[in-house]
mmCIF file of C-alpha atoms in Angstrom:
data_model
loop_
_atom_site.group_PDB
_atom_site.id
_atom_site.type_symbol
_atom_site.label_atom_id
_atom_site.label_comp_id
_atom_site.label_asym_id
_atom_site.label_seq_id
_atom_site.Cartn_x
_atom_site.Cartn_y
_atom_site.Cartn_z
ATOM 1 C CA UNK A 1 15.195 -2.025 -21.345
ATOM 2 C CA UNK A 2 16.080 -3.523 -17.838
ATOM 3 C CA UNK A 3 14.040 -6.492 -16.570
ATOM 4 C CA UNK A 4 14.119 -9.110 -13.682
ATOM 5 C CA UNK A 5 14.132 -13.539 -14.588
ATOM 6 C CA UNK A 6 14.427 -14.495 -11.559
ATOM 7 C CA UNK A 7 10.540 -14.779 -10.794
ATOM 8 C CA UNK A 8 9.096 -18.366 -10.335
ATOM 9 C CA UNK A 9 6.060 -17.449 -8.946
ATOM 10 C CA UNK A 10 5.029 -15.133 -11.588
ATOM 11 C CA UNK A 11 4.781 -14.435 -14.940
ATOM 12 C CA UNK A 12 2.808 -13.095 -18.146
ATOM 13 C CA UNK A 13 1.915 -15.710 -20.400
ATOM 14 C CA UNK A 14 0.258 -13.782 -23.080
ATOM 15 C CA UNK A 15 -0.919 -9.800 -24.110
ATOM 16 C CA UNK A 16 -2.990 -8.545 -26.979
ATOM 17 C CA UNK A 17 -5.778 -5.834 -27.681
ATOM 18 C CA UNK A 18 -5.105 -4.067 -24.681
ATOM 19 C CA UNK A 19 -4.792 -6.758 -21.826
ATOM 20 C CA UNK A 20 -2.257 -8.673 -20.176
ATOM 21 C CA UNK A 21 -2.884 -12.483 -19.173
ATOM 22 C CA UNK A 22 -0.378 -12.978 -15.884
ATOM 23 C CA UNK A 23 0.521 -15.321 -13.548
ATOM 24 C CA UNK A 24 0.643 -15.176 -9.304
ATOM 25 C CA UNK A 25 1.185 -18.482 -8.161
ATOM 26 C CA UNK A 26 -1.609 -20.918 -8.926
ATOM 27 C CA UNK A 27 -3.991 -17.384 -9.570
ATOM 28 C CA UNK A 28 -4.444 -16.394 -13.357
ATOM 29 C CA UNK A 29 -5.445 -12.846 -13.952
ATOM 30 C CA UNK A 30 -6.386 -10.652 -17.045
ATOM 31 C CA UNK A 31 -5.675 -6.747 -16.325
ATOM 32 C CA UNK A 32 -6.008 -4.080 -18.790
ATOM 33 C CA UNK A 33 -2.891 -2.320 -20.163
ATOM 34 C CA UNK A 34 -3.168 0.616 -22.616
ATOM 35 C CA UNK A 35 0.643 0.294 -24.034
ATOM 36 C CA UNK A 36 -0.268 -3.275 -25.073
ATOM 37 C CA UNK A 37 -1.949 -2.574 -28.878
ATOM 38 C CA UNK A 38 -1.089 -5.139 -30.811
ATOM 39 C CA UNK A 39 -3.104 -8.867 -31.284
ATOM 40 C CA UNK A 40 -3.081 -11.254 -28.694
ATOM 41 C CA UNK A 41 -1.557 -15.176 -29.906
ATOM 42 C CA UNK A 42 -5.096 -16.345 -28.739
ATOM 43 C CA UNK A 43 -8.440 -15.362 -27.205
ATOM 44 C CA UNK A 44 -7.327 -14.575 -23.915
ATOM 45 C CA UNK A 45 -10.595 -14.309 -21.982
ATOM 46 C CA UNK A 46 -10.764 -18.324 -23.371
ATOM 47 C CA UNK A 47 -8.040 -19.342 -21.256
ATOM 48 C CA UNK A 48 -8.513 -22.573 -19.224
ATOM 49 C CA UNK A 49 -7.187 -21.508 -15.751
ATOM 50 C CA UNK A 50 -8.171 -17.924 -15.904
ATOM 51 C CA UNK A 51 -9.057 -17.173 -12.288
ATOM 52 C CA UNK A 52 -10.791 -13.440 -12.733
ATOM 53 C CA UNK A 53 -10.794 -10.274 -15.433
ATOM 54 C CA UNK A 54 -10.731 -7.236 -14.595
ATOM 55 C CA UNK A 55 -13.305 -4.997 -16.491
ATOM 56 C CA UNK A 56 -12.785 -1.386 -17.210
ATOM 57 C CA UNK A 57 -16.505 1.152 -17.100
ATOM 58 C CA UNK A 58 -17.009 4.178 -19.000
ATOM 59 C CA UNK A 59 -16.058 6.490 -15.732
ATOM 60 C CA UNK A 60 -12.399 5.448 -15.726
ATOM 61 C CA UNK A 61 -12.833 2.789 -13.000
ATOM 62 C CA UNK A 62 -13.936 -0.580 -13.220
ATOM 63 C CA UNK A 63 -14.469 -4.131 -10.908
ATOM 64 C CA UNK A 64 -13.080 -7.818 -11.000
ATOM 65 C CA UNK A 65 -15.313 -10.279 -12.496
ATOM 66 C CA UNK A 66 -14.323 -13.943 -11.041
ATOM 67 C CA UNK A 67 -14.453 -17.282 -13.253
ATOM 68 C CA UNK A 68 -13.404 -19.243 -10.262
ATOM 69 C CA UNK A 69 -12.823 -18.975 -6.710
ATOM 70 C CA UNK A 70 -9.918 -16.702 -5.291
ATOM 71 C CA UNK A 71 -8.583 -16.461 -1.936
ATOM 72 C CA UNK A 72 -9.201 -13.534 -0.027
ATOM 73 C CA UNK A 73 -5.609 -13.400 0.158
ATOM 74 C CA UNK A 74 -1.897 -15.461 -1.683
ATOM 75 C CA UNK A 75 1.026 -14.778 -1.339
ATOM 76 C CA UNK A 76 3.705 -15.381 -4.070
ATOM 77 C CA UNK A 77 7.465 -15.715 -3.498
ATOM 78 C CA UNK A 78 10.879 -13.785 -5.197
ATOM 79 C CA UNK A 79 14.205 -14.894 -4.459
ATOM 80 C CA UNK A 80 13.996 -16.096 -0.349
ATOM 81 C CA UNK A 81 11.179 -13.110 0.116
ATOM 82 C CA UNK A 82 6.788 -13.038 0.092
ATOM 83 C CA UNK A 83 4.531 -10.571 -0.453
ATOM 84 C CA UNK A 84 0.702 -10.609 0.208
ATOM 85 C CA UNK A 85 -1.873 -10.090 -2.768
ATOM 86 C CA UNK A 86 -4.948 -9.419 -3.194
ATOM 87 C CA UNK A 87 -7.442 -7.880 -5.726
ATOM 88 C CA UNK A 88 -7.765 -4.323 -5.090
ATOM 89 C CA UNK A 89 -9.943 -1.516 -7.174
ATOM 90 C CA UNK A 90 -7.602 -0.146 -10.432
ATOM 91 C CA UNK A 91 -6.916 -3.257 -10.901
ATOM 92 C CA UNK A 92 -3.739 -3.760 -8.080
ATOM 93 C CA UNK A 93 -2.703 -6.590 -6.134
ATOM 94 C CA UNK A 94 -0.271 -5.157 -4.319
ATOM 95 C CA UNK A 95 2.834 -6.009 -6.187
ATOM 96 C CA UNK A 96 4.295 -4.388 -9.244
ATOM 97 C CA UNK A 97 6.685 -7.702 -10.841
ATOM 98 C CA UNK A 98 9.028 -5.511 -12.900
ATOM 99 C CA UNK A 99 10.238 -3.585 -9.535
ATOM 100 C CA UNK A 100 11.940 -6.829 -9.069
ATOM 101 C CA UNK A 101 14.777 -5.568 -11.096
ATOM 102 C CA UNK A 102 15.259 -2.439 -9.143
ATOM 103 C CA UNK A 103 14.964 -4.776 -5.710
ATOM 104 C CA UNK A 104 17.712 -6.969 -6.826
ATOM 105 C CA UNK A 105 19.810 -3.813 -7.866
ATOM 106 C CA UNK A 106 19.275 -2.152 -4.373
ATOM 107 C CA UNK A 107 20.100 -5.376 -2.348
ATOM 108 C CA UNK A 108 24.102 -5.670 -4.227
ATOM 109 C CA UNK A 109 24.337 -1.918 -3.666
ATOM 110 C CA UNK A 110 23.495 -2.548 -0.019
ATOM 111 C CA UNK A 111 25.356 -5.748 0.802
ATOM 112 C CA UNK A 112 28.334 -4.344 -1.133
ATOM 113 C CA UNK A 113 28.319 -1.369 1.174
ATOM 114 C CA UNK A 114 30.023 -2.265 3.817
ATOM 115 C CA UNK A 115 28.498 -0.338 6.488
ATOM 116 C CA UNK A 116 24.927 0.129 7.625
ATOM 117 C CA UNK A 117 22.419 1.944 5.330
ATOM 118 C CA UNK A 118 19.850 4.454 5.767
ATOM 119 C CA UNK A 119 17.372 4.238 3.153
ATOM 120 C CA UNK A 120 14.435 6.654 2.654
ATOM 121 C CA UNK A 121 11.346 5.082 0.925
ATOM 122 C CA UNK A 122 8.896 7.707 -0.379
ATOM 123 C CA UNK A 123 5.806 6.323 -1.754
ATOM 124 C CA UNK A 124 6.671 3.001 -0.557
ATOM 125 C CA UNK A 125 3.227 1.375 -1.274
ATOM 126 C CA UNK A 126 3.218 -1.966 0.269
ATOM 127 C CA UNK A 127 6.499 -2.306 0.753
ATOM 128 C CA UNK A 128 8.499 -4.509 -1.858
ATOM 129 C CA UNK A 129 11.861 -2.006 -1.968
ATOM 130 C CA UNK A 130 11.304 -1.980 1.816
ATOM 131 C CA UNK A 131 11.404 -5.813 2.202
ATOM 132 C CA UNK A 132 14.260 -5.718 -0.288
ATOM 133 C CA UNK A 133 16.744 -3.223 1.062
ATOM 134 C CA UNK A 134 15.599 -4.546 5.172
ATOM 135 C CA UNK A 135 16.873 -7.914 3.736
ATOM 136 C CA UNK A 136 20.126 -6.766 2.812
ATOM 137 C CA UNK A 137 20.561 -5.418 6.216
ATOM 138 C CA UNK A 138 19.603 -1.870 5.776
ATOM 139 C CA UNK A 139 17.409 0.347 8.259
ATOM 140 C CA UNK A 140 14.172 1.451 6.181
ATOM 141 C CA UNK A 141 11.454 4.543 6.830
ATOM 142 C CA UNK A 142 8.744 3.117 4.668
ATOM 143 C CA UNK A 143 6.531 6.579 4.022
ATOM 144 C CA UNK A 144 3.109 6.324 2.520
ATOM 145 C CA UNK A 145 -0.007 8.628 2.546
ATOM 146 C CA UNK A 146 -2.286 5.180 3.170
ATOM 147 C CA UNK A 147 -2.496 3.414 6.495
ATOM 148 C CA UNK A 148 -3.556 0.237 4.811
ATOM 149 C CA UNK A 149 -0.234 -0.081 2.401
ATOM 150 C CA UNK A 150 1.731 0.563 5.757
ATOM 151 C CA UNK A 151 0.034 -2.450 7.357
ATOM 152 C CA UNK A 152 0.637 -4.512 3.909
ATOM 153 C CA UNK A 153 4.260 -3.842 4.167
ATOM 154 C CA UNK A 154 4.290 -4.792 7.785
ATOM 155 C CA UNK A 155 2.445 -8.215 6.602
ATOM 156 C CA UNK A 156 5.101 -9.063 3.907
ATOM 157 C CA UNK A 157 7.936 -8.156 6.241
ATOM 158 C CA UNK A 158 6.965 -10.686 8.517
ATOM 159 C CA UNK A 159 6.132 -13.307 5.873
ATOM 160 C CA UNK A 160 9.633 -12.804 4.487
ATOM 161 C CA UNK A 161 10.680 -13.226 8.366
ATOM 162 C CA UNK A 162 11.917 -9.651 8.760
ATOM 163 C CA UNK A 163 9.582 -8.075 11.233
ATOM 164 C CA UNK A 164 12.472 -7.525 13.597
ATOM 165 C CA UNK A 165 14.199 -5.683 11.255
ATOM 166 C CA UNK A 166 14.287 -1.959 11.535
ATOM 167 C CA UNK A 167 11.523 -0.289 9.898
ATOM 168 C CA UNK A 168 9.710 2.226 10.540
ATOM 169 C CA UNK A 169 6.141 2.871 8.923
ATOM 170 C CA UNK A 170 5.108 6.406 8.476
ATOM 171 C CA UNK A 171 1.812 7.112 7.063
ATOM 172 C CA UNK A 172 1.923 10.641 6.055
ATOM 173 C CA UNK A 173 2.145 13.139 3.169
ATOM 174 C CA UNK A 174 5.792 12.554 1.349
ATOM 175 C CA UNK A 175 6.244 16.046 1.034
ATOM 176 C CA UNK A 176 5.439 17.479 4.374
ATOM 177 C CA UNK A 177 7.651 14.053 5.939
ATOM 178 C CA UNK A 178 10.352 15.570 4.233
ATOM 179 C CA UNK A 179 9.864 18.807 5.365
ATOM 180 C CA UNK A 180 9.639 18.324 9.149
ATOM 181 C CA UNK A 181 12.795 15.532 8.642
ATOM 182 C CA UNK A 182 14.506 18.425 7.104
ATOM 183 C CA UNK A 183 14.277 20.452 10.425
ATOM 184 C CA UNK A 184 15.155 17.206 12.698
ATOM 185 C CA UNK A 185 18.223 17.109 11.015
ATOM 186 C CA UNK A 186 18.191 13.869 10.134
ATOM 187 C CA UNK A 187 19.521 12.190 6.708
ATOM 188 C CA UNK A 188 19.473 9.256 4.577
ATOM 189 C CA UNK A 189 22.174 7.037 2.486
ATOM 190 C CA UNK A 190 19.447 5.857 -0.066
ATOM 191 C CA UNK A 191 16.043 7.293 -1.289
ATOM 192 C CA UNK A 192 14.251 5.520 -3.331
ATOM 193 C CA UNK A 193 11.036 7.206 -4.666
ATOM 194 C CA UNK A 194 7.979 5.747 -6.678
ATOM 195 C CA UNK A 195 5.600 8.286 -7.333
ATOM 196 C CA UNK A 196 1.887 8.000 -8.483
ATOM 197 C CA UNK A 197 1.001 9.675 -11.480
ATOM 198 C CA UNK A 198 -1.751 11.602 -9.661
ATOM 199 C CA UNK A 199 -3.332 11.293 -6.535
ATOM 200 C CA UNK A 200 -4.239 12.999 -3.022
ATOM 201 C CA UNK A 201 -2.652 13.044 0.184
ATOM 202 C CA UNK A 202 -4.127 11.762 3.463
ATOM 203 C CA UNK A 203 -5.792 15.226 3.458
ATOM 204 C CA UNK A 204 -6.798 16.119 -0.244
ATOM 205 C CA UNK A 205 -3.524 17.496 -0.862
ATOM 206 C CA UNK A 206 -3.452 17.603 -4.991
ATOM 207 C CA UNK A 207 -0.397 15.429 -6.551
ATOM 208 C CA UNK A 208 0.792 15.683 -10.641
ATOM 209 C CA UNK A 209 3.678 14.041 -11.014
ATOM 210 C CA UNK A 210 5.033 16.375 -13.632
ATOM 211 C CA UNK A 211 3.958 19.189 -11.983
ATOM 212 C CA UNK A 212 5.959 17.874 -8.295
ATOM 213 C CA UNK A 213 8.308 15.740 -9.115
ATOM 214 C CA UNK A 214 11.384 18.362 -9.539
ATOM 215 C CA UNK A 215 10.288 20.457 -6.151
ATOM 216 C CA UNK A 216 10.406 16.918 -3.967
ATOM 217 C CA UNK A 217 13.407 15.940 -5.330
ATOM 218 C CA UNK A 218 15.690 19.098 -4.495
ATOM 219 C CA UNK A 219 13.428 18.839 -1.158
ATOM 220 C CA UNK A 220 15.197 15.548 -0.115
ATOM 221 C CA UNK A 221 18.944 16.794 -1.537
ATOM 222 C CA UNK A 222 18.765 18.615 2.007
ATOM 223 C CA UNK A 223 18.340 14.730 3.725
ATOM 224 C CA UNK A 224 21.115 13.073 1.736
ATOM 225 C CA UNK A 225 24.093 12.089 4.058
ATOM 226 C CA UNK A 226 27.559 13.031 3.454
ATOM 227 C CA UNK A 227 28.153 9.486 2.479
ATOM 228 C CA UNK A 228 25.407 8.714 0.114
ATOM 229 C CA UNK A 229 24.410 5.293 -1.514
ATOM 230 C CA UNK A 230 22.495 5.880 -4.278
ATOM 231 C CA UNK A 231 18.974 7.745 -5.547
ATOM 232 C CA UNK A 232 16.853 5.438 -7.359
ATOM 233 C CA UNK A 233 13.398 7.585 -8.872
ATOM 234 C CA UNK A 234 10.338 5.238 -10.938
ATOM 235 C CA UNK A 235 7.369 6.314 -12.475
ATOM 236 C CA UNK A 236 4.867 4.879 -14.695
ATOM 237 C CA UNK A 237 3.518 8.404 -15.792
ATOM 238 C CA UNK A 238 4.273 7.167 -19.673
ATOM 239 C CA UNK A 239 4.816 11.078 -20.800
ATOM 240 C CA UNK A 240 7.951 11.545 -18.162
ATOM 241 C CA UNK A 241 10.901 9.370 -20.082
ATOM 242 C CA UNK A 242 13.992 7.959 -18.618
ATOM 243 C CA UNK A 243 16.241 10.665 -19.456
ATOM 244 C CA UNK A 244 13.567 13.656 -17.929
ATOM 245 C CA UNK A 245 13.899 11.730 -14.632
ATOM 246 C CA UNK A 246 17.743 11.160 -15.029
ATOM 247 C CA UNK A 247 18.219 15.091 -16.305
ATOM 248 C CA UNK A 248 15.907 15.847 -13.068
ATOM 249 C CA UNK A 249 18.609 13.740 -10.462
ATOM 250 C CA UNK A 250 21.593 15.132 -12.445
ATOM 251 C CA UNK A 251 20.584 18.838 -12.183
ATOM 252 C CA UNK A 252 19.967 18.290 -7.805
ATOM 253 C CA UNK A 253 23.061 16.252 -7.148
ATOM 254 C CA UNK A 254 25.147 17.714 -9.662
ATOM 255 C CA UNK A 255 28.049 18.343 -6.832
ATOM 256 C CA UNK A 256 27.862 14.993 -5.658
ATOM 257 C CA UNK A 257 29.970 12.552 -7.846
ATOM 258 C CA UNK A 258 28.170 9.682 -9.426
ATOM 259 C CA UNK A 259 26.957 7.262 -12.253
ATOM 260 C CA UNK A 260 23.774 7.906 -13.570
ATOM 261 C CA UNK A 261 21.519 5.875 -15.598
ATOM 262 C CA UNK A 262 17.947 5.487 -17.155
ATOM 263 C CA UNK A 263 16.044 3.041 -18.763
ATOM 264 C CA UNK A 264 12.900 1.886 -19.323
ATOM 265 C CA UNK A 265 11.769 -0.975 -16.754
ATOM 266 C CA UNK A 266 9.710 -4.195 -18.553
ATOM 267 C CA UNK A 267 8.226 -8.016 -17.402
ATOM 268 C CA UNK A 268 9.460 -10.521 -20.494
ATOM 269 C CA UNK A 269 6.259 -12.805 -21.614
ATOM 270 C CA UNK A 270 6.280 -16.313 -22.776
ATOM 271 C CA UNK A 271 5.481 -14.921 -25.831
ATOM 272 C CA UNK A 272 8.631 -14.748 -28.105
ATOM 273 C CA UNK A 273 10.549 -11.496 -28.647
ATOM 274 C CA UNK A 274 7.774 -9.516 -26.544
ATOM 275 C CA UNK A 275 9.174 -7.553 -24.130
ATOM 276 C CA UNK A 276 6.242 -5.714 -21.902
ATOM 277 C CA UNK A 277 6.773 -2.148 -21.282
ATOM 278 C CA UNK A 278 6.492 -1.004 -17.449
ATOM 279 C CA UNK A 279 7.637 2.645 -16.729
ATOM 280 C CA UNK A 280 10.917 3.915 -16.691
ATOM 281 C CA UNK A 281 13.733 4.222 -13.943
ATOM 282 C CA UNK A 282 16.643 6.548 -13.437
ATOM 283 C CA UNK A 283 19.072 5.912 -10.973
ATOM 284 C CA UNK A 284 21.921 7.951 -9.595
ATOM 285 C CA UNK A 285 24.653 5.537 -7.642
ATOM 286 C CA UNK A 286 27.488 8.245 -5.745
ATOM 287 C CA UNK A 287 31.100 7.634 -5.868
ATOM 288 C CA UNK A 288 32.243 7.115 -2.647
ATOM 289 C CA UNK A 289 35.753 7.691 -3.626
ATOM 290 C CA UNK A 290 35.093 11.745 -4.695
ATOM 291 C CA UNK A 291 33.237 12.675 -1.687
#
């Protein structure tokens, strides 16, 4: 199990029967989680600063039900670095905590370079790896199918005081970006890749992890640079375990020397001994001394 401790800003107090009482900033929130089914210490929908729940419906979706006023937007702090929030449908805020560990792990890789990097981010959501790796001093092509995450990443770029870094935001279908990069010839030191489980592109296209996750892959071994950083791939799709994603990245770069590793990816709680489960991670990191 990997995990990040060096959030202030955030945390999860407590978890039981399914939810997941958690901390951003001065807002208190109570998401569902299906991995969490054990008791909770106490009633959680009793807590005293409890700022809104999130309640599930019978058709798989669900609203936020507020117990006290919360801004429209907040924005919450890790290491020198902000991000935006704010409550979204599924139950987002635009922030996934545990990727803090995977941040933190991209910025030494990065800064211990030496030389600039070029990192790919597929999926990139609103933006955290991209804020992350632009920090360390690396050029970023954030790629999402959504126009809106684009413009969150943009927004926590400049609240970290990066927007003069260079990024560029590309809202388009990861797949087909790949594709047409493929025939411009141009290449990448780092991809880093956080897939939904399932989803649609900008124009309906169908996405199952499981199903696409091998195909993309290979696709970006042709945009990999002679020189290559490392090949970080997350997922949350609980079925698809740390060593199918690592088996996935050994079998495409398997003439490229490396390290590989894979783990699951967790948040620790204030309660004790309770770690909370997250997704899983696999990560290749290529020897620049065998290329």
């Amino acid at each position: 199990m990997r995990y990040d401790t060096e959030w202030k800003d955030y945390g999860v107090i407590a978890t039981g029967s399914g939810m997941k009482l958690e901390r951003f900033g001065e807002v208190v929130l109570l998401r569902p989680d299906p991995q969490i089914i054990w008791e909770p210490p106490f009633d959680l929908y009793a807590y005293p600063g409890l700022s809104a729940v999130y309640m599930r419906n019978s058709a798989g979706g669900g609203h936020w039900e507020y117990r006290k006023k919360v801004p429209e937007e907040f924005v919450i702090g890790w290491r020198d670095l902000r991000f935006s929030l704010k409550l979204m449908g599924f139950k987002h805020t635009g922030i996934f905590p545990e990727q803090a560990y995977h941040w933190a792990k991209c910025i030494d890789l990065i800064k211990g370079a030496g030389r600039e990097i070029n990192v790919l981010n597929l999926f990139a959501y609103t933006g955290g790896a991209t804020v992350a790796c632009a920090s360390a001093g690396a050029k970023v092509c954030h790629v999402d199918a959504a126009k809106a995450m684009c413009e969150r990443a943009g927004r926590n770029m400049a609240l970290s005081g990066l927007k003069d870094r260079p990024v560029r935001y590309i809202v388009d279908d990861c797949f087909k970006f790949v594709e047409r990069e493929i025939r411009r010839g141009n290449k990448y030191d780092a991809v880093i890749m956080d897939p939904p489980s399932y989803g649609r592109g900008p124009r309906g296209e169908l996405w199952k992890l499981e199903d696409k996750i091998y195909g993309l892959v290979s696709l970006t071994s042709e945009i990999i640079s002679d020189n290559p950083l490392f090949y970080l791939l997350n997922s949350y799709t609980t079925g698809l375990q740390p060593t199918v994603m690592k088996n996935v990245l050994e079998l495409v770069f398997e003439k490229i020397p490396h390290n590989a590793e894979a783990y699951e990816l967790g948040l620790p709680t204030e309660q004790k001994n309770i770690i909370l489960p997250c997704g899983a991670g696999a990560m290749l990191i290529f020897d620049p001394k065998k290329h």
